[in-house]
Tab-separated table of C-alpha atoms and ligand atoms in Angstrom:
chain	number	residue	atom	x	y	z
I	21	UNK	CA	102.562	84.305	84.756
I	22	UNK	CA	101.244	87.690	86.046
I	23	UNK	CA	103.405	90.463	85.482
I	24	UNK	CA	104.873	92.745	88.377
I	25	UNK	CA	105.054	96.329	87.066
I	26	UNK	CA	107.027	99.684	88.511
I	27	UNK	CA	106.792	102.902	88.441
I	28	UNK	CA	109.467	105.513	89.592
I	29	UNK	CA	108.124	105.075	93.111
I	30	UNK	CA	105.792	102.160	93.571
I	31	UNK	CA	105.820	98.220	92.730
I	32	UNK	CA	102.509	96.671	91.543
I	33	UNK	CA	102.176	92.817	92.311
I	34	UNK	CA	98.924	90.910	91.151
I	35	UNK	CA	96.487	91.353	93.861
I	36	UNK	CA	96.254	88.252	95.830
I	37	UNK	CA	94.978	85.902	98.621
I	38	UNK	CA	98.068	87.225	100.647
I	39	UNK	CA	96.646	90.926	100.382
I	40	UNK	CA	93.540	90.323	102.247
I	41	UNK	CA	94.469	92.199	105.422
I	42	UNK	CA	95.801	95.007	104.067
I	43	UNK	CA	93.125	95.555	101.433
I	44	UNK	CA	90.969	94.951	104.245
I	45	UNK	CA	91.801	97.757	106.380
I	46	UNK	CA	92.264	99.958	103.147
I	47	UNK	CA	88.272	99.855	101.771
I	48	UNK	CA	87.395	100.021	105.815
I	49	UNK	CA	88.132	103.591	106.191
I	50	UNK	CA	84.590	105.767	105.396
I	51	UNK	CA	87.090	108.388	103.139
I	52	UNK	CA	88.261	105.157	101.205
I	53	UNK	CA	85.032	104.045	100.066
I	54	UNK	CA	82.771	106.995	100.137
I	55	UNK	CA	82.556	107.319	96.448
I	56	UNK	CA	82.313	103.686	95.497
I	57	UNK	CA	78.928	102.289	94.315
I	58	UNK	CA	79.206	99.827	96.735
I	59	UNK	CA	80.092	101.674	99.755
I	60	UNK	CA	76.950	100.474	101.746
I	61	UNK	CA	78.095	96.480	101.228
I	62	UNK	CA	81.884	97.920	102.314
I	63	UNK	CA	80.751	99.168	105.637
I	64	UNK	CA	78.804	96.298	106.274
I	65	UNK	CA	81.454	93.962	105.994
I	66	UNK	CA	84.816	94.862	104.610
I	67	UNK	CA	86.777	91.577	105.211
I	68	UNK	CA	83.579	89.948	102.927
I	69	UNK	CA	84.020	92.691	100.365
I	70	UNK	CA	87.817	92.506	100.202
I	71	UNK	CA	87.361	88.644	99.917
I	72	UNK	CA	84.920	88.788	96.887
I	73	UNK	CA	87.040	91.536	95.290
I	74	UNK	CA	90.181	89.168	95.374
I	75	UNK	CA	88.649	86.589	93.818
I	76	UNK	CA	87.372	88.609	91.007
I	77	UNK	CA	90.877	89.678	90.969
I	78	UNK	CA	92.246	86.303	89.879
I	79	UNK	CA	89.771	85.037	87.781
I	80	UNK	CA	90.780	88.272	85.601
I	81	UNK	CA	93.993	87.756	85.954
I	82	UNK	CA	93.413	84.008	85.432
I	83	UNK	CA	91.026	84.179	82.264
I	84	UNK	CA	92.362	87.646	80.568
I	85	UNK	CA	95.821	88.114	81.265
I	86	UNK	CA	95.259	91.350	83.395
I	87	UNK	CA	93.779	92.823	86.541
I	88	UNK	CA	94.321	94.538	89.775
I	89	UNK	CA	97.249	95.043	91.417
I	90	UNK	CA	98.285	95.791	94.756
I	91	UNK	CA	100.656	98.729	94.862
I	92	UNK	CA	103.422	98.998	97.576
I	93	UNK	CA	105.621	101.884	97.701
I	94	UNK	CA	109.104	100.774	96.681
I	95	UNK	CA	111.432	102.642	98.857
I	96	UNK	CA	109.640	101.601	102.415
I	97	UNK	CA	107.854	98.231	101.112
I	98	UNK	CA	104.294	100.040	102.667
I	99	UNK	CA	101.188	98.488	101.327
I	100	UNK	CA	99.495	102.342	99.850
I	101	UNK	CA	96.675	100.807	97.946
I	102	UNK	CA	95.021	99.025	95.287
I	103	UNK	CA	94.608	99.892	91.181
I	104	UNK	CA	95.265	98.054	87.882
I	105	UNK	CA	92.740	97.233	84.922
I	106	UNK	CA	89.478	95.609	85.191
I	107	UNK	CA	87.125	94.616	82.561
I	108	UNK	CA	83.559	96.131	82.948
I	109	UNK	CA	80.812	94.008	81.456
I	110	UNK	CA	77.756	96.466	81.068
I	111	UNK	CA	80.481	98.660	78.834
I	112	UNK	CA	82.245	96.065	77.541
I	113	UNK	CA	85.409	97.480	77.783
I	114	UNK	CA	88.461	97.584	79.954
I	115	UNK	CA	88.754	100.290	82.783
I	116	UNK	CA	91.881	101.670	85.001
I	117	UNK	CA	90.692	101.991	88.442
I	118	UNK	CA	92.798	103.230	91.628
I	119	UNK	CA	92.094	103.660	95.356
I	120	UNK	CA	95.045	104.571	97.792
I	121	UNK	CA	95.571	104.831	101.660
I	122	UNK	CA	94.663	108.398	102.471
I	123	UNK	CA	98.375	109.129	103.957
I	124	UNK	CA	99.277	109.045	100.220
I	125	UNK	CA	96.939	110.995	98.751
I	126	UNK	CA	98.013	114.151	97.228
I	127	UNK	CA	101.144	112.555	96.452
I	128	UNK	CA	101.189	111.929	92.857
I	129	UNK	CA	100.558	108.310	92.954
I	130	UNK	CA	97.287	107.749	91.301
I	131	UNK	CA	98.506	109.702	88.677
I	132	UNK	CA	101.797	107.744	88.444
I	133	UNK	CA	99.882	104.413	88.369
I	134	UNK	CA	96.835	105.772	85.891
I	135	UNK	CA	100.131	106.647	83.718
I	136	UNK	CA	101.879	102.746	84.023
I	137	UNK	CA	98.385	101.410	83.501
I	138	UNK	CA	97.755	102.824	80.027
I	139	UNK	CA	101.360	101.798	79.446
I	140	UNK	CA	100.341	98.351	80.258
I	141	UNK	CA	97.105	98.260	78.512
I	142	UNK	CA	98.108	99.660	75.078
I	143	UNK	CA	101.787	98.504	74.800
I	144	UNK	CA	102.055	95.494	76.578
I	145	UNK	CA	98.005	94.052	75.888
I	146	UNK	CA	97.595	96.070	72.766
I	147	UNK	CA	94.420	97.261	73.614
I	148	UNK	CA	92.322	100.056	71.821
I	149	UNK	CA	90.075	102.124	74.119
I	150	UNK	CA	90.733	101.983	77.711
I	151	UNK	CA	87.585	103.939	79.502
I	152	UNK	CA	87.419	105.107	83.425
I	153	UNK	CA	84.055	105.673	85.614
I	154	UNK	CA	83.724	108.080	88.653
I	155	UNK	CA	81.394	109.141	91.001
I	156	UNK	CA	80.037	112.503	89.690
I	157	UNK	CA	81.304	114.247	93.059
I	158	UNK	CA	84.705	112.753	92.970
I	159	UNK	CA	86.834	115.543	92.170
I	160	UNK	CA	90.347	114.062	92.636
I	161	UNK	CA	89.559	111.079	90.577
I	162	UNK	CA	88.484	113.017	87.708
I	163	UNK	CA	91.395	115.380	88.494
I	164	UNK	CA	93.698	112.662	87.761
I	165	UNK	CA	91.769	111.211	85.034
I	166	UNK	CA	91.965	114.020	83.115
I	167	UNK	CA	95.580	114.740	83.775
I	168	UNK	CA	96.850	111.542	82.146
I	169	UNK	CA	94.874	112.622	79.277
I	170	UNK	CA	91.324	110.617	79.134
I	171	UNK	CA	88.469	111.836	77.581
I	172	UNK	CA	85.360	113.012	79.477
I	173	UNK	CA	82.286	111.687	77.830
I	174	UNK	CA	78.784	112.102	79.889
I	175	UNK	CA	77.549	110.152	82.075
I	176	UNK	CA	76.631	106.132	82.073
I	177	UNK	CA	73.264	105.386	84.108
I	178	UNK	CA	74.592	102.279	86.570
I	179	UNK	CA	70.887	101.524	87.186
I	180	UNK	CA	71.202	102.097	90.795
I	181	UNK	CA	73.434	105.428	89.850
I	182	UNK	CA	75.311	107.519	87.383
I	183	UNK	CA	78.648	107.857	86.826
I	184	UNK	CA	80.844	110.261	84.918
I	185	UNK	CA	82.910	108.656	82.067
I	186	UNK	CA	86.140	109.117	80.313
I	187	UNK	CA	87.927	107.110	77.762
I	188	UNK	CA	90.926	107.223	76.030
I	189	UNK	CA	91.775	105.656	72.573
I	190	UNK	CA	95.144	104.211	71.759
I	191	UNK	CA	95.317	107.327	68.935
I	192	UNK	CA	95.274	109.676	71.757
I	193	UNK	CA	97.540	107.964	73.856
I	194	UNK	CA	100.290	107.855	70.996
I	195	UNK	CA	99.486	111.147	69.982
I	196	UNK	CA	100.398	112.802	73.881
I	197	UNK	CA	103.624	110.988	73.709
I	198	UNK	CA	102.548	107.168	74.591
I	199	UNK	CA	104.401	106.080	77.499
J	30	LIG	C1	91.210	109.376	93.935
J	30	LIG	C2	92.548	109.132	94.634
J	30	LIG	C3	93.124	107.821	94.190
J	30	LIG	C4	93.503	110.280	94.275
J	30	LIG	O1	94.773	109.966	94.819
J	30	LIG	P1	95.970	111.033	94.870
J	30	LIG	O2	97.217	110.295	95.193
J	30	LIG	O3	95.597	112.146	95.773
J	30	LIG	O4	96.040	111.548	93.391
J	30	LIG	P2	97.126	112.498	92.747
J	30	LIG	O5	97.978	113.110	93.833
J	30	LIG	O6	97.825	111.749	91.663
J	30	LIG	O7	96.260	113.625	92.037
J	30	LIG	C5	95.106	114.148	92.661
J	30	LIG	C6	94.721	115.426	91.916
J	30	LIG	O8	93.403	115.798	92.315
J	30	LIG	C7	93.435	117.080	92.931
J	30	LIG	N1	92.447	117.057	93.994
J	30	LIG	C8	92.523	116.427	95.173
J	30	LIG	N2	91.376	116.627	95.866
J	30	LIG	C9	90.579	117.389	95.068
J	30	LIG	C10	89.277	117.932	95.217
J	30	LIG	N3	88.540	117.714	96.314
J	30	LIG	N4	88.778	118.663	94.202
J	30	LIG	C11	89.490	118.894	93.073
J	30	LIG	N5	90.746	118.380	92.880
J	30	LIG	C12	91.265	117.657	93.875
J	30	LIG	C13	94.860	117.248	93.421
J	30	LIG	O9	95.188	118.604	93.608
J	30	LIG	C14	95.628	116.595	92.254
J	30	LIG	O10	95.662	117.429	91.104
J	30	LIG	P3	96.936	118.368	90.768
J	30	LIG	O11	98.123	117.460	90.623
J	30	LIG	O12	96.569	119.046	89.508
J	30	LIG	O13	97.118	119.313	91.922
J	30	LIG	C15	92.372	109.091	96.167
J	30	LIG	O14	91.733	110.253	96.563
J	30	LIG	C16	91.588	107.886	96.640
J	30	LIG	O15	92.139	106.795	96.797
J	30	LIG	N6	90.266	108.061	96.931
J	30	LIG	C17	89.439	106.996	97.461
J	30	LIG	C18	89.130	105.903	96.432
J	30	LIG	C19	88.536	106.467	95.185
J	30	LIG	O16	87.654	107.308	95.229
J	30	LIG	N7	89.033	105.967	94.056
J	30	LIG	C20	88.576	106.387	92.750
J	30	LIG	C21	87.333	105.678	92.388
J	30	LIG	S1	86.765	106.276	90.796
């Protein structure tokens, strides 16, 4: 059975069928899914792209015992965005990954989440490395990257485009403090 998580202010429930609209209208907006490698496919047809996310969603969640979540905040019930842990084939390795609503940026969140999902990775999966990719102009992600302590490391060529990496081991994580 999937987990629900918490943090101080948000709930995290398995991203679902039942999200579609809301995740719809979230990758929709231009400032949502400037950044994102596949930005172009977004625009084109974000009720498709929500669709095929969701059901990568649950075969993760299905086949590996973790995965996306959709995040709510937990004193209103609002839907404020989408994050969790998602394996990456090409690095073979599991990767935290956030995007919010834009009325709750600069609140905190992403870093609240980023925080519960190395929690979740390397005390509740026992995982070793967990590793994050950003576009190499996205300053807020790798502001918050860096605040919950990963690791920047380079870039990764994508093929079609870089991106800027970070990892952190569970040494490191246990080292700041753990959870
Ligand atoms: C990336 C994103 C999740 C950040 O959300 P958020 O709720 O604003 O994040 P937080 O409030 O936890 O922290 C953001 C940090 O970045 C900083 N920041 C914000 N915009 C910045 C910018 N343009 N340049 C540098 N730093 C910036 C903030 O000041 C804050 O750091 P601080 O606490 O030291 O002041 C949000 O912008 C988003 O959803 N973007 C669209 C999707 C996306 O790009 N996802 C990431 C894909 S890798």
């Amino acid at each position: 059975m999937p987990p629900t998580l918490a943090t101080q202010r948000l709930t995290l429930v398995p991203l679902g069928q039942e999200h579609l609209a809301d995740y719809t209208a979230l990758i929709a907006q231009p400032a949502v899914h400037r950044y994102l490698s596949s930005a172009k496919a977004i625009a084109a047809d974000p009720p498709g792209q929500a669709q095929r996310i969701i059901e990568l969603a649950q075969a993760q969640w299905r086949e590996r015992g973790y995965g996306p979540f959709a995040v709510f905040a937990t004193d209103t019930g609002a839907f404020v965005g989408r994050g969790g842990l998602f394996w990456v084939e090409r690095l073979q390795a599991v990767e935290i990954n956030y995007m919010l609503e834009p009325a709750a940026w600069g609140t905190g969140y992403a870093t609240e989440l980023s925080r519960r999902f190395l929690e979740f990775g390397f005390d509740a999966l026992g995982l070793e490395r967990m590793v994050a990719t950003t576009n190499p102009d996205n300053a807020a992600s790798q502001r918050v990257l860096l605040k919950v302590g990963m690791r920047p490391d380079g870039q990764r060529d994508f093929g079609t485009h870089m991106v800027d990496f970070f990892f952190i081991d569970r040494a490191d994580w246990l080292a700041a403090g753990g959870a």
